[in-house]
Amino acid sequence: REIFRDLGLCQTDPTELYVDNTGAEMLAKERKVTSRSRHITRRYLKVREYVADGIIDVRRVPTDDNTADIFTKPLTGPAFRRHRDTLFGV
């Protein structure tokens, strides 16, 4: 957002942040603390403030549609080709 602002462009809509992990989505959106999340310090929960302020919008993306998986996981041949083709606009 700041790079756009430096370039004289104004982004009025929230930045979309796609996640394929339900826990990450709930951690970003929910204000409650659970026994599993209480160990996470305040500085790591800044994303909650951004969500509340409308700066980012956390959205769920199904694992099968997550193109970022090509960089983070071993994939089967068909999944690899599908994500590769998405990246290169084929």
mmCIF file of N, CA, C and O in Angstrom, residues 1 8 12 17 19 27 39-41 53 56 58 63 85-86 90:
data_model
loop_
_atom_site.group_PDB
_atom_site.id
_atom_site.type_symbol
_atom_site.label_atom_id
_atom_site.label_comp_id
_atom_site.label_asym_id
_atom_site.label_seq_id
_atom_site.Cartn_x
_atom_site.Cartn_y
_atom_site.Cartn_z
ATOM 1 N N ARG A 1 0.830 -1.190 0.000
ATOM 2 C CA ARG A 1 0.000 0.000 0.000
ATOM 3 C C ARG A 1 0.870 1.247 0.000
ATOM 4 O O ARG A 1 0.552 2.216 -0.668
ATOM 5 N N GLY A 8 2.007 7.668 -6.123
ATOM 6 C CA GLY A 8 0.889 8.566 -6.390
ATOM 7 C C GLY A 8 -0.413 7.848 -6.678
ATOM 8 O O GLY A 8 -1.366 8.445 -7.174
ATOM 9 N N THR A 12 -7.967 2.231 -2.246
ATOM 10 C CA THR A 12 -9.050 2.471 -1.294
ATOM 11 C C THR A 12 -9.653 1.177 -0.757
ATOM 12 O O THR A 12 -10.169 1.150 0.352
ATOM 13 N N LEU A 17 -5.785 -10.832 1.258
ATOM 14 C CA LEU A 17 -4.775 -11.765 1.746
ATOM 15 C C LEU A 17 -5.401 -13.150 1.715
ATOM 16 O O LEU A 17 -6.342 -13.431 2.467
ATOM 17 N N VAL A 19 -5.476 -17.178 2.236
ATOM 18 C CA VAL A 19 -4.890 -18.218 3.066
ATOM 19 C C VAL A 19 -5.598 -19.538 2.794
ATOM 20 O O VAL A 19 -6.781 -19.555 2.454
ATOM 21 N N LEU A 27 -7.486 -17.047 13.260
ATOM 22 C CA LEU A 27 -6.602 -16.258 14.106
ATOM 23 C C LEU A 27 -6.616 -14.794 13.685
ATOM 24 O O LEU A 27 -6.570 -13.890 14.515
ATOM 25 N N HIS A 39 -0.174 -18.428 23.298
ATOM 26 C CA HIS A 39 1.272 -18.278 23.319
ATOM 27 C C HIS A 39 1.778 -17.307 22.253
ATOM 28 O O HIS A 39 2.938 -16.920 22.271
ATOM 29 N N ILE A 40 0.917 -16.904 21.332
ATOM 30 C CA ILE A 40 1.331 -16.003 20.257
ATOM 31 C C ILE A 40 1.338 -14.586 20.806
ATOM 32 O O ILE A 40 0.328 -14.097 21.310
ATOM 33 N N THR A 41 2.466 -13.925 20.686
ATOM 34 C CA THR A 41 2.588 -12.597 21.266
ATOM 35 C C THR A 41 1.839 -11.554 20.449
ATOM 36 O O THR A 41 1.531 -11.743 19.280
ATOM 37 N N ASP A 53 -9.329 -2.626 10.867
ATOM 38 C CA ASP A 53 -9.262 -1.293 10.269
ATOM 39 C C ASP A 53 -9.619 -1.282 8.789
ATOM 40 O O ASP A 53 -9.631 -0.224 8.159
ATOM 41 N N ILE A 56 -6.703 -4.864 5.369
ATOM 42 C CA ILE A 56 -6.616 -6.130 4.641
ATOM 43 C C ILE A 56 -7.911 -6.907 4.812
ATOM 44 O O ILE A 56 -8.664 -6.698 5.766
ATOM 45 N N VAL A 58 -8.905 -10.892 4.815
ATOM 46 C CA VAL A 58 -8.419 -12.272 4.786
ATOM 47 C C VAL A 58 -9.481 -13.135 4.123
ATOM 48 O O VAL A 58 -10.638 -13.123 4.528
ATOM 49 N N THR A 63 -7.134 -25.366 -0.917
ATOM 50 C CA THR A 63 -5.767 -25.838 -1.133
ATOM 51 C C THR A 63 -5.517 -26.173 -2.592
ATOM 52 O O THR A 63 -4.457 -25.859 -3.135
ATOM 53 N N ASP A 85 0.960 -23.342 -15.148
ATOM 54 C CA ASP A 85 0.218 -22.692 -16.232
ATOM 55 C C ASP A 85 -0.499 -21.434 -15.738
ATOM 56 O O ASP A 85 -0.576 -20.435 -16.444
ATOM 57 N N THR A 86 -0.994 -21.479 -14.503
ATOM 58 C CA THR A 86 -1.625 -20.286 -13.919
ATOM 59 C C THR A 86 -0.605 -19.155 -13.773
ATOM 60 O O THR A 86 -0.888 -18.008 -14.113
ATOM 61 N N VAL A 90 -0.777 -19.496 -19.118
ATOM 62 C CA VAL A 90 -0.975 -20.434 -20.242
ATOM 63 C C VAL A 90 -2.383 -20.982 -20.206
ATOM 64 O O VAL A 90 -2.959 -21.228 -19.223
#
